[in-house]
Short mmCIF file of C-alpha atoms and ligand atoms in Angstrom, two decimals:
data_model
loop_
_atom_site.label_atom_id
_atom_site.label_comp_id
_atom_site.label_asym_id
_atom_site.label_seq_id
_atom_site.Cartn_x
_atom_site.Cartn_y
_atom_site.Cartn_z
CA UNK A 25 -41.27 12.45 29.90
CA UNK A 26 -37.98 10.88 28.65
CA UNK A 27 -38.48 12.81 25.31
CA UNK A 28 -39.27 15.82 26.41
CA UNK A 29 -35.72 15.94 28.59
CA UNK A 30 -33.93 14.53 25.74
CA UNK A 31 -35.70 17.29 23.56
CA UNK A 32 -34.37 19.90 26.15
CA UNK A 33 -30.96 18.81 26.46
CA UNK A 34 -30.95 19.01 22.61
CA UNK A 35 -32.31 22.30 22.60
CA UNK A 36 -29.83 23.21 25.50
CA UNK A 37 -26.46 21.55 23.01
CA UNK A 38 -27.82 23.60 20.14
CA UNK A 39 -28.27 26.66 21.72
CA UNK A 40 -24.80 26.30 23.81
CA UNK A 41 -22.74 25.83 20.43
CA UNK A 42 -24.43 28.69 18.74
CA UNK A 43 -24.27 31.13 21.09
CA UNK A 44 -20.79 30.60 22.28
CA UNK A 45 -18.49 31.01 19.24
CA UNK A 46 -15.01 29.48 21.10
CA UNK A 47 -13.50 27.26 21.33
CA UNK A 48 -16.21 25.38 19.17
CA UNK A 49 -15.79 26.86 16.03
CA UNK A 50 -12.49 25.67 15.91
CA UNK A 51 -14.31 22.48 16.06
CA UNK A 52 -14.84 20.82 12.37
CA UNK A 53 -16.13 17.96 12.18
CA UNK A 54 -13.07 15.67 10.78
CA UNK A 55 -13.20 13.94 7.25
CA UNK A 56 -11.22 12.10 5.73
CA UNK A 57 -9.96 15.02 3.14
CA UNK A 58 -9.11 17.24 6.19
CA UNK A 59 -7.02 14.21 7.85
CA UNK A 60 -5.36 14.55 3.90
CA UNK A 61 -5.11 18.26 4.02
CA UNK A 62 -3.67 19.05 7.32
CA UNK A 63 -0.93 15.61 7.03
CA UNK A 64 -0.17 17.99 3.74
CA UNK A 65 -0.11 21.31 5.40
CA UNK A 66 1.76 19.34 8.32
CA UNK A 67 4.79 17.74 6.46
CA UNK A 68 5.48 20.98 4.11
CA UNK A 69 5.41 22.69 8.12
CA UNK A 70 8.14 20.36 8.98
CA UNK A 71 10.21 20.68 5.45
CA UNK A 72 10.23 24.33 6.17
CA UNK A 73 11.33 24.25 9.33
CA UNK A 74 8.36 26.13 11.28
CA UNK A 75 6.74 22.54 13.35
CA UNK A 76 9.51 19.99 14.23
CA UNK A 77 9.16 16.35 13.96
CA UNK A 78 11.77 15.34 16.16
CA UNK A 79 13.99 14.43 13.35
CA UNK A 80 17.24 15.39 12.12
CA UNK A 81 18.46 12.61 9.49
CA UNK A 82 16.75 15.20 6.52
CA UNK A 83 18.50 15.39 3.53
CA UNK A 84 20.12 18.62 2.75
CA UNK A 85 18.27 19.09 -0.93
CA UNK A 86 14.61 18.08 0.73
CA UNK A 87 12.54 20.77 0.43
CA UNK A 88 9.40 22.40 -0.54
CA UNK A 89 10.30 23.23 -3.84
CA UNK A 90 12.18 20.15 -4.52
CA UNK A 91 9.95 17.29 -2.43
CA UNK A 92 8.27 14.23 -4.95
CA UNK A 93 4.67 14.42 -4.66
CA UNK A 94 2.63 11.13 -5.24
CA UNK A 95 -0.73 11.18 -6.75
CA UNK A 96 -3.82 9.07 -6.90
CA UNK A 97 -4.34 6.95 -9.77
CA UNK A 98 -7.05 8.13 -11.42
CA UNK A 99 -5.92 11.99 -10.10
CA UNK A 100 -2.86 11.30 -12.83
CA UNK A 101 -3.61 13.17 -16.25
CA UNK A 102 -4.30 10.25 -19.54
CA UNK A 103 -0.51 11.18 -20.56
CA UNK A 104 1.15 10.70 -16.67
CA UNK A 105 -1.08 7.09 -16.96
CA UNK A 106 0.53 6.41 -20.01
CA UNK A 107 3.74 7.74 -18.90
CA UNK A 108 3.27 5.07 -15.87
CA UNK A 109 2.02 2.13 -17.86
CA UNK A 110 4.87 2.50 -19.82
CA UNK A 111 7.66 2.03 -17.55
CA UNK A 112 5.64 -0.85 -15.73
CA UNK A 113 5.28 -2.60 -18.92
CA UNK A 114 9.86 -1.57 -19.17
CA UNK A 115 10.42 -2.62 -16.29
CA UNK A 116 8.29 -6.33 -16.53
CA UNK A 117 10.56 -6.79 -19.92
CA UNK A 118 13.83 -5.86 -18.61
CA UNK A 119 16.29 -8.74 -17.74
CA UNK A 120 16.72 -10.30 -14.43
CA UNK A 121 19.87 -9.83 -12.04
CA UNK A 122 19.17 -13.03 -10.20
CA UNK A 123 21.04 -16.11 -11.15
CA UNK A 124 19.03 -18.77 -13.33
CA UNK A 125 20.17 -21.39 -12.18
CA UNK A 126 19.19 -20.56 -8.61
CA UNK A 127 15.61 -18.72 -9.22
CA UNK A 128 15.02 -19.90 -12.86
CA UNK A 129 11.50 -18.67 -12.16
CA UNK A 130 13.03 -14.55 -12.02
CA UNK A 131 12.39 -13.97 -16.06
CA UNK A 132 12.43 -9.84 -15.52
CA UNK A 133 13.63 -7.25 -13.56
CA UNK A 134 10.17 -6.89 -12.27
CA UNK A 135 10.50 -10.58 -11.18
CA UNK A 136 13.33 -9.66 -9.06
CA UNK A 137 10.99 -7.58 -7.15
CA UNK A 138 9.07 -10.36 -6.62
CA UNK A 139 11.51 -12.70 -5.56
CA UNK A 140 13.02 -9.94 -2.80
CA UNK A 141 9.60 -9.96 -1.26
CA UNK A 142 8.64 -13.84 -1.33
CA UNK A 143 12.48 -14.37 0.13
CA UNK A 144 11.54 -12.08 3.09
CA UNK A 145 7.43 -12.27 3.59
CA UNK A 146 7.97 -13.87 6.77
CA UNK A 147 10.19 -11.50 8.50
CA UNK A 148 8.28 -8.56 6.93
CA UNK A 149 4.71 -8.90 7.89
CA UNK A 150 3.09 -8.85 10.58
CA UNK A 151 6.09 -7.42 12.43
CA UNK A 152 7.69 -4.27 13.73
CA UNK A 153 9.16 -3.05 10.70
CA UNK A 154 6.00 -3.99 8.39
CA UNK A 155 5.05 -0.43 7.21
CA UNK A 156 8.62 0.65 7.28
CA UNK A 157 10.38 -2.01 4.94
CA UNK A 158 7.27 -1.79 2.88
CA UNK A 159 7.95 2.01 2.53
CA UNK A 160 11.75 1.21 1.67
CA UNK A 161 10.45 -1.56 -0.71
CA UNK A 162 7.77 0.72 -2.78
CA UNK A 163 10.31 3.65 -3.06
CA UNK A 164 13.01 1.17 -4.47
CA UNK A 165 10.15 -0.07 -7.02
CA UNK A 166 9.67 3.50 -7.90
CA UNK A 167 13.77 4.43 -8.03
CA UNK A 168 13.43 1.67 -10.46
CA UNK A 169 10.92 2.97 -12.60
CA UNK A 170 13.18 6.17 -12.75
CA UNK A 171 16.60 5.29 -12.93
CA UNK A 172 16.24 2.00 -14.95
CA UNK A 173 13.08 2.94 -17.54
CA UNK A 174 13.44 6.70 -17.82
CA UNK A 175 9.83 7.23 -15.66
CA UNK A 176 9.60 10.63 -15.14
CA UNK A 177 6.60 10.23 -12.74
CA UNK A 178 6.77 8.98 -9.12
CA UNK A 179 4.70 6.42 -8.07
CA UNK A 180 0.93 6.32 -7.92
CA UNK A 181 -1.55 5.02 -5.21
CA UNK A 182 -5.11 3.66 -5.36
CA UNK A 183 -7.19 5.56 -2.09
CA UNK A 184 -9.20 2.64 -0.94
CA UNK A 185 -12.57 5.06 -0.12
CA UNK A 186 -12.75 6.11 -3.48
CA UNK A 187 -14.15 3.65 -5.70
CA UNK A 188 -16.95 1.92 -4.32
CA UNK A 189 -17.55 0.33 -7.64
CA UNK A 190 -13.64 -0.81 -8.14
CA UNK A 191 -14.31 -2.71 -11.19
CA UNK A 192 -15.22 -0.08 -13.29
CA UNK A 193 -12.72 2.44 -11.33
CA UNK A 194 -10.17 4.32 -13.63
CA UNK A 195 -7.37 1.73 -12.41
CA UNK A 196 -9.29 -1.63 -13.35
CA UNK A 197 -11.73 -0.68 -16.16
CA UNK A 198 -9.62 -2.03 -18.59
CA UNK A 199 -9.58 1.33 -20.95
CA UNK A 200 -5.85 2.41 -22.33
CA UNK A 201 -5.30 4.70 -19.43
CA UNK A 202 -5.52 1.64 -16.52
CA UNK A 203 -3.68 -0.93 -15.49
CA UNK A 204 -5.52 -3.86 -17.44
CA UNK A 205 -9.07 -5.32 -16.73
CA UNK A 206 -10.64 -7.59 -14.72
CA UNK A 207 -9.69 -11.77 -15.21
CA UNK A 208 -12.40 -12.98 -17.45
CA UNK A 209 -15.14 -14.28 -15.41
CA UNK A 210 -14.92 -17.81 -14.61
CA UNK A 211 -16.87 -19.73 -12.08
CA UNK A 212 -15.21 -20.31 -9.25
CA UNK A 213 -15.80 -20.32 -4.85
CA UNK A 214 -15.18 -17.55 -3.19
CA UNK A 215 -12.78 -18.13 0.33
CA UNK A 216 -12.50 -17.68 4.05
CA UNK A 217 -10.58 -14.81 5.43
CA UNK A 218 -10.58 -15.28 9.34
CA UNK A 219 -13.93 -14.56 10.81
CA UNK A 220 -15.25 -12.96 6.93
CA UNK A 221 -16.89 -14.95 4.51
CA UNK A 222 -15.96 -13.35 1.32
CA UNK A 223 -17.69 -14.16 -1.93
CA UNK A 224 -16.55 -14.61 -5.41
CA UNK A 225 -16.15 -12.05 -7.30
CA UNK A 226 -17.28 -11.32 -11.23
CA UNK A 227 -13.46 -12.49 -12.15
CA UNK A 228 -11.43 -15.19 -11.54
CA UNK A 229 -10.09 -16.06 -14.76
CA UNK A 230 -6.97 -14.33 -17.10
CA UNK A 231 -6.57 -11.23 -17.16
CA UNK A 232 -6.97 -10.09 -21.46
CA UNK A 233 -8.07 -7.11 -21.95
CA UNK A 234 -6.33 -3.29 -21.18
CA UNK A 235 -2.58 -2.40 -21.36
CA UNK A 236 -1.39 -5.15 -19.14
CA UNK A 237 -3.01 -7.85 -20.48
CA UNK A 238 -2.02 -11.85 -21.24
CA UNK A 239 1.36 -11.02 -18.91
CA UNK A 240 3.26 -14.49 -17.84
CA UNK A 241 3.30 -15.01 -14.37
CA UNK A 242 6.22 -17.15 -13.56
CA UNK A 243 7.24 -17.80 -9.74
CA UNK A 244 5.28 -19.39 -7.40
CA UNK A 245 2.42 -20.49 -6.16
CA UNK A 246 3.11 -20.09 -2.64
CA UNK A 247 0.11 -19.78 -0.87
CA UNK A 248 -2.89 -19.40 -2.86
CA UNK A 249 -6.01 -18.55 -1.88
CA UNK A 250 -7.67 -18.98 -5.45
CA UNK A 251 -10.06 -21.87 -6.13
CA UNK A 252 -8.71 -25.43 -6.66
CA UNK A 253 -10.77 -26.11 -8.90
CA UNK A 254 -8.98 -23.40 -11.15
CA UNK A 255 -6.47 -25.89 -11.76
CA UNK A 256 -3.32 -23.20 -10.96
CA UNK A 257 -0.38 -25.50 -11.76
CA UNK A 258 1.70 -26.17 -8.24
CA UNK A 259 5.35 -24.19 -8.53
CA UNK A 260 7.98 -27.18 -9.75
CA UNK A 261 10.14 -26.32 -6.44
CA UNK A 262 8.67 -26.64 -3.06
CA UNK A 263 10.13 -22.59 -2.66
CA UNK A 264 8.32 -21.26 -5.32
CA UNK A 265 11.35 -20.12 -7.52
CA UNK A 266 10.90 -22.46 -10.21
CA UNK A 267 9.53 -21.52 -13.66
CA UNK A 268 6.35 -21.70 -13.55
CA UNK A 269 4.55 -20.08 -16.31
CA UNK A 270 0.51 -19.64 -16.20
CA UNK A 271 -1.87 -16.40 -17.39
CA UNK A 272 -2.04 -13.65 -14.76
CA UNK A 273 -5.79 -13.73 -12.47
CA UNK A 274 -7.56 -11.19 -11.08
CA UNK A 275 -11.00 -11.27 -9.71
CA UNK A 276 -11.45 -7.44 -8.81
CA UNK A 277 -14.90 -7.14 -7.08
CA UNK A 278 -16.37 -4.25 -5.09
CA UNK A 279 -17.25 -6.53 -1.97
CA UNK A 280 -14.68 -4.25 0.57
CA UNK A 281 -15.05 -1.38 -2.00
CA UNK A 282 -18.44 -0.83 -0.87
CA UNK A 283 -18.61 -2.02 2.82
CA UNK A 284 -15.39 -2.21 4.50
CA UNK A 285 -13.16 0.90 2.26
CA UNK A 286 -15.42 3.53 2.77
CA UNK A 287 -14.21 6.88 3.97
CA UNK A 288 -15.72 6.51 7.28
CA UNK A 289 -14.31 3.08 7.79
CA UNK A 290 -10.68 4.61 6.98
CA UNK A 291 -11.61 7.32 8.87
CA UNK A 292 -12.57 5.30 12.37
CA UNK A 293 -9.37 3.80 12.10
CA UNK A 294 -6.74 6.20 11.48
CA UNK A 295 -8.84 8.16 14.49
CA UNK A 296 -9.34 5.13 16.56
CA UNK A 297 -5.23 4.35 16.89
CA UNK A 298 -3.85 6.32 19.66
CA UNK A 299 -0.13 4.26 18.98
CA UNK A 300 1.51 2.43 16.55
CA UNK A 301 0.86 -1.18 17.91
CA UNK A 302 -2.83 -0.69 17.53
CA UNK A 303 -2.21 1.14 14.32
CA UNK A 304 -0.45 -1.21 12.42
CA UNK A 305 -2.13 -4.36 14.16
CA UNK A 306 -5.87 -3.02 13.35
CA UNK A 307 -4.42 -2.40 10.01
CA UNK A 308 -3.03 -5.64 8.79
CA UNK A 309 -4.92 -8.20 11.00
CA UNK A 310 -5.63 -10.86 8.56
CA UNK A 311 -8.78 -12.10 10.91
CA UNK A 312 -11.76 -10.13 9.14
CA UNK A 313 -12.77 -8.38 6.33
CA UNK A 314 -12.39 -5.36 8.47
CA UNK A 315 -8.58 -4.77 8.31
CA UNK A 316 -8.10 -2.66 5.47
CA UNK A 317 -4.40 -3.69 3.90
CA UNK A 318 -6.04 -7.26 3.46
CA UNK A 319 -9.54 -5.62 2.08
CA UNK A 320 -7.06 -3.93 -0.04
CA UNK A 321 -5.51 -7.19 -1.62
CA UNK A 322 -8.52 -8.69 -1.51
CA UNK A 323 -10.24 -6.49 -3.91
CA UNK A 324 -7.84 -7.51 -6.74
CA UNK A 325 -6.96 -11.17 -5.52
CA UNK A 326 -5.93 -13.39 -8.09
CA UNK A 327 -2.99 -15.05 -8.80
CA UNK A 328 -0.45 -14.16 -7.94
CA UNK A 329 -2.39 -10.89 -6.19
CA UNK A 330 -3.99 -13.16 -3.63
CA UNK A 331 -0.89 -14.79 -3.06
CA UNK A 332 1.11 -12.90 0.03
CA UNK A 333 4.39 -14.13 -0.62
CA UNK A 334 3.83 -13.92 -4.48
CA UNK A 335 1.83 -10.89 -4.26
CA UNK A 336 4.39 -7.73 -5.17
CA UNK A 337 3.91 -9.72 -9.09
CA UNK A 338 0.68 -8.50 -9.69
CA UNK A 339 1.17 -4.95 -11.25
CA UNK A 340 -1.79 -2.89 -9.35
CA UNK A 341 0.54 -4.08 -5.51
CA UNK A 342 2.37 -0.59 -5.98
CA UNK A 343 -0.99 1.39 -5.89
CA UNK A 344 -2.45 -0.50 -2.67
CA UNK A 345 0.79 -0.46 -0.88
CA UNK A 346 1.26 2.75 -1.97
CA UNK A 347 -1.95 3.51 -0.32
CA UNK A 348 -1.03 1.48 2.63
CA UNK A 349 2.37 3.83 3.54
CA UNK A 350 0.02 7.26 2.24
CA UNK A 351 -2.27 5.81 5.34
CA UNK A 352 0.42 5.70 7.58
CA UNK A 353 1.60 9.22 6.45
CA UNK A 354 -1.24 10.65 7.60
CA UNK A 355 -1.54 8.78 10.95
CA UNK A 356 1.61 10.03 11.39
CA UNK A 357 1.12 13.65 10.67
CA UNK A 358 -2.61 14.78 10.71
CA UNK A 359 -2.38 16.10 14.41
CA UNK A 360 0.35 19.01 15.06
CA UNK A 361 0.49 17.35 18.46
CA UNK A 362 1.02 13.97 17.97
CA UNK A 363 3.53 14.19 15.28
CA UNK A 364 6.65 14.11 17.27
CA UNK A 365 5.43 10.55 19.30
CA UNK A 366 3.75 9.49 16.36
CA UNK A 367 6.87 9.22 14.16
CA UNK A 368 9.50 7.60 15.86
CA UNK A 369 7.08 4.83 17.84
CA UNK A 370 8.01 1.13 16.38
CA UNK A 371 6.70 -1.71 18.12
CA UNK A 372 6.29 -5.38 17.02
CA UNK A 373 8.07 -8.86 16.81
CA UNK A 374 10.52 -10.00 13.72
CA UNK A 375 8.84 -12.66 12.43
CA UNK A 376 5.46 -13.33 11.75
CA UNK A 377 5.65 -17.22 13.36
CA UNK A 378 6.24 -15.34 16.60
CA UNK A 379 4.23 -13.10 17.46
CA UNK A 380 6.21 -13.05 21.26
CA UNK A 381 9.49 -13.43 19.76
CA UNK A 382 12.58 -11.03 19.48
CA UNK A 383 11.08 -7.50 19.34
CA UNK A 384 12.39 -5.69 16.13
CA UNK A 385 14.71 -2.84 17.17
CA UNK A 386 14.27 1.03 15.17
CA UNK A 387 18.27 0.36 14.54
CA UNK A 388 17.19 -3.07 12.73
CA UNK A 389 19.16 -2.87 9.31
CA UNK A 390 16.74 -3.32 6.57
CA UNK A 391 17.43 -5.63 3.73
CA UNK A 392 16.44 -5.16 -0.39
CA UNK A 393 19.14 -7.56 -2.11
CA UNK A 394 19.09 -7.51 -5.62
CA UNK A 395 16.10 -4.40 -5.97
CA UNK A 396 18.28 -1.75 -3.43
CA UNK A 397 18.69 0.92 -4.91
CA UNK A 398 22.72 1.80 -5.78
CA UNK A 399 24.18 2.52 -1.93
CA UNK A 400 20.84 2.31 -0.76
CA UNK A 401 20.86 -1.33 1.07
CA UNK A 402 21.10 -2.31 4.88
CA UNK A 403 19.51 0.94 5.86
CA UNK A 404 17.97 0.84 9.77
CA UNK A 405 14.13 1.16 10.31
CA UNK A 406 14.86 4.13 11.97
CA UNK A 407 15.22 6.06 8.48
CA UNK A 408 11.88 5.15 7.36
CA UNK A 409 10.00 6.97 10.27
CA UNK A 410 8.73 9.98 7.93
CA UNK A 411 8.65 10.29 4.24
CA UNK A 412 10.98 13.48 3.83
CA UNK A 413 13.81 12.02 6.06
CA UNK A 414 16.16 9.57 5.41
CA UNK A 415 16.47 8.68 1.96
CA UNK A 416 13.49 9.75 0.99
CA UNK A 417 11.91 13.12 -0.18
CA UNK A 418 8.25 12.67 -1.15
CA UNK A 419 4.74 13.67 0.26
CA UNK A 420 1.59 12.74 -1.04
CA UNK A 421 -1.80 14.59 -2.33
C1 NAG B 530 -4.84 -11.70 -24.80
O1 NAG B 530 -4.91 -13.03 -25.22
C2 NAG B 530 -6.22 -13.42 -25.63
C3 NAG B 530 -6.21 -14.91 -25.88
O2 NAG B 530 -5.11 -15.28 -26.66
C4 NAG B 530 -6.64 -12.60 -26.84
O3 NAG B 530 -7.94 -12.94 -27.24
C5 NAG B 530 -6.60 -11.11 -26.45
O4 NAG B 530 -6.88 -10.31 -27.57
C6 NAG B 530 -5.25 -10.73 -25.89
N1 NAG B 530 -5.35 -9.40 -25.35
C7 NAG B 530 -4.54 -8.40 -25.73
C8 NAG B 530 -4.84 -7.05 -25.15
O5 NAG B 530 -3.60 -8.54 -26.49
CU1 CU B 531 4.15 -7.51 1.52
#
C-alpha cells in the first residue's frame, strides 16, 4: 500500500516536470562547476557594468580586458609551473627587511611573510576580517612574486575537490613541474583535531625530493601539531623568532582528499550558508574534520604547514589559501541575487581569544608591515569585499 502511493506520487513528479517545460527547465541541478561558471559569468557582469554589486571603490583600469585571472595548479601549462616555481624558489632566497637582531629567525624575504602572519595569527583568525586580511595577505605574496622576482604569472590555487588522491596530485607528486614531494615517510602518530580523529599520513619526515626540496625552515615552532616523538627542536625564544633551523615536513595524505574535499562536500557548504557568519564560521571551525580551510592544511601538515602561526612558511599555503578566498569568491557571486548582500556582509569578533569581544568594524584598517605592498598598507576591510574592487583586479577560473 505505502509503495504503491509512493510509486504514484513518483509517477505523478515525473510526469509533472516533463510535461510542463517552465519554470523547471530553468531548473539545473547545481554543481560545483556551474557555482564556478556563473561566479565567472557574474564578476565579468559586474566589471562591465551590466549587474551591480553595490560597489563603487573600482579602479578606473579594472576591466575585462585588463582583469588578472588565477588558475588552478595543475590547470597551469609545465612552463607557467616553472615560471611559478621559479619565483617561489627567488623569493625564499631574497634577503630579509626585518631587523636581525630583533627576528634573527627572518633569513629571506619569504621569511618576512612568515613573520607578518605569526605577529598577527591571533587577531586574524577566527575573526571578522579572517577571509578579508587573508585576501590582502595572498595578493601582497603575489605583488611580491611580480614586482620583486620578475613573475609574470599571478598566483595559483589548489581546488580542494579535485584530487582525491593528493599525494600523487600534480602539486605534490614531486615531478619538476610541482611544488616538491611528500616528507619521507617516517613513523610517527597521527593527532586530534576537535571531535576528528585523524590518522597519520604516508609522510612525516623531510621533505627531499622535487623542486623545493631540503629548504631550511627557520622560525618557530609555535604550535605544533606534529609528533613529539619527531624530536622538532623547540624555537630558542619563547615567540618563535629565533633561528631555528630544521628540514622542512610534510605528511601530505589523502584522508580529507577523499572524504571531507569532495565536490559535494564543497558544494553543501557554499549552498548551505545563507550569510557570512555561518559562511566563514562553517568554514574555518577548527572542531572537525568537516571544516574545509583546516581539511585544507591538514592535507599537507607538517612543519611548519601544521603549524597555524608558522604556517604561511610552507610553500604549497598560497595554493590552499588561494583556494580558501576563490571559495569565498564564489559564495559571494554565484547567485545574481544575492550578490549585492553577499558582498558587503562582515561579521565576527577581533581576536580569536574572544569570541564575544569587540566586533571588527568593515572600516577596520588592515595591517601588512614589512610584506605591504609600496602605498598599499593600513587599507580598511571594507576594500577587500570583492576581488575587482579596491586594490585589487583579479577573478579566478
Ligand atoms: C636533499 O637532501 C638529501 C639528503 O641530503 C639528498 O639525498 C637529496 O638528494 C636532496 N634532494 C635534492 C632534490 O637536492
Ligand atoms: Cu592564516
Amino acid at each position: 500500500m505505502a509503495g504503491t502511493t509512493v510509486i504514484k506520487a513518483l509517477v505523478a513528479a515525473l510526469c509533472f516536470t516533463g510535461a510542463s517545460a517552465w519554470p523547471f527547465s530553468k531548473r539545473q541541478t547545481l554543481t560545483l562547476a556551474t557555482v564556478q561558471k556563473q561566479a565567472l559569468d557574474n564578476a565579468l557582469k559586474v566589471l562591465d557594468g551590466t549587474l551591480s554589486d553595490g560597489l563603487t571603490n573600482r579602479l578606473s583600469t579594472c576591466n575585462k580586458n585588463t582583469v588578472a585571472v588565477r588558475k588552478e595548479y595543475g590547470d597551469l601549462s609545465k612552463d607557467e609551473r616553472k615560471e611559478y616555481i621559479r619565483a617561489v624558489q627567488c623569493i625564499l632566497k631574497a634577503p630579509s627587511k626585518l631587523s636581525a637582531s630583533k627576528y634573527p629567525g627572518a633569513k629571506s624575504r619569504y621569511d618576512d611573510f612568515t613573520v607578518v602572519h605569526m605577529n598577527m595569527t591571533p587577531s586574524v583568525h577566527a575573526t571578522a576580517n579572517f577571509m578579508h586580511w587573508h585576501r590582502y595577505y595572498i595578493w601582497a605574496y603575489e605583488t611580491a612574486l611580480r614586482t620583486e622576482c620578475d613573475y609574470k604569472g599571478y598566483q595559483p590555487y589548489w581546488d580542494w575537490s579535485k584530487y582525491p588522491d593528493l599525494v600523487n596530485s600534480p602539486i605534490f607528486n614531486g615531478d619538476e613541474w610541482s611544488m616538491g614531494g611528500n616528507g619521507d615517510p617516517v613513523q610517527h602518530t597521527g593527532m586530534q583535531l576537535g571531535t576528528s580523529k585523524i590518522p597519520a599520513g604516508p609522510g612525516g619526515g623531510c621533505v627531499t625530493k622535487g623542486p623545493l626540496a631540503n629548504i631550511t625552515i627557520h622560525l618557530g615552532p609555535l604550535m605544533s601539531t606534529m609528533d613529539p616523538k619527531l624530536g622538532i627542536k623547540n624555537n630558542p625564544r619563547t615567540d618563535g623568532y629565533g633561528d631555528n633551523p630544521r628540514c622542512h615536513r610534510r605528511d601530505v595524505n589523502n584522508f580529507f582528499s577523499k572524504d571531507y574535499l569532495k565536490p559535494s562536500d564543497l558544494l553543501k557548504q557554499l549552498t548551505s550558508s545563507a550569510d557570512i557568519k555561518t559562511f566563514q564560521d562553517t568554514l574555518q571551525s577548527a572542531t572537525s574534520a568537516g571544516a574545509l580551510h583546516v581539511g585544507g592544511h591538514f592535507s599537507i601538515w607538517g612543519d611548519p604547514g601544521g603549524d597555524v602561526y608558522v604556517s604561511p612558511n610552507e610553500p604549497a599555503f598560497w595554493l590552499h589559501h588561494g583556494q580558501l578566498d576563490r571559495h569565498w569568491w564564489m559564495w559571494s557571486l554565484y547567485q545574481e541575487k544575492e550578490i549585492t548582500k553577499r558582498t558587503s556582509q562582515y561579521d565576527g569578533a577581533t581576536n580569536w581569544m574572544q569570541p564575544n569581544g569587540p566586533k571588527g568594524k568593515a572600516t577596520d584598517p588592515q595591517w601588512l608591515n614589512v610584506v605591504a605592498p609600496p602605498g598599499k598598507e593600513g587599507i580598511a576591510s571594507k576594500e577587500f569585499f570583492s576581488t575587482t574592487a579596491g586594490p585589487f583586479c583579479y577573478v579566478y577560473q
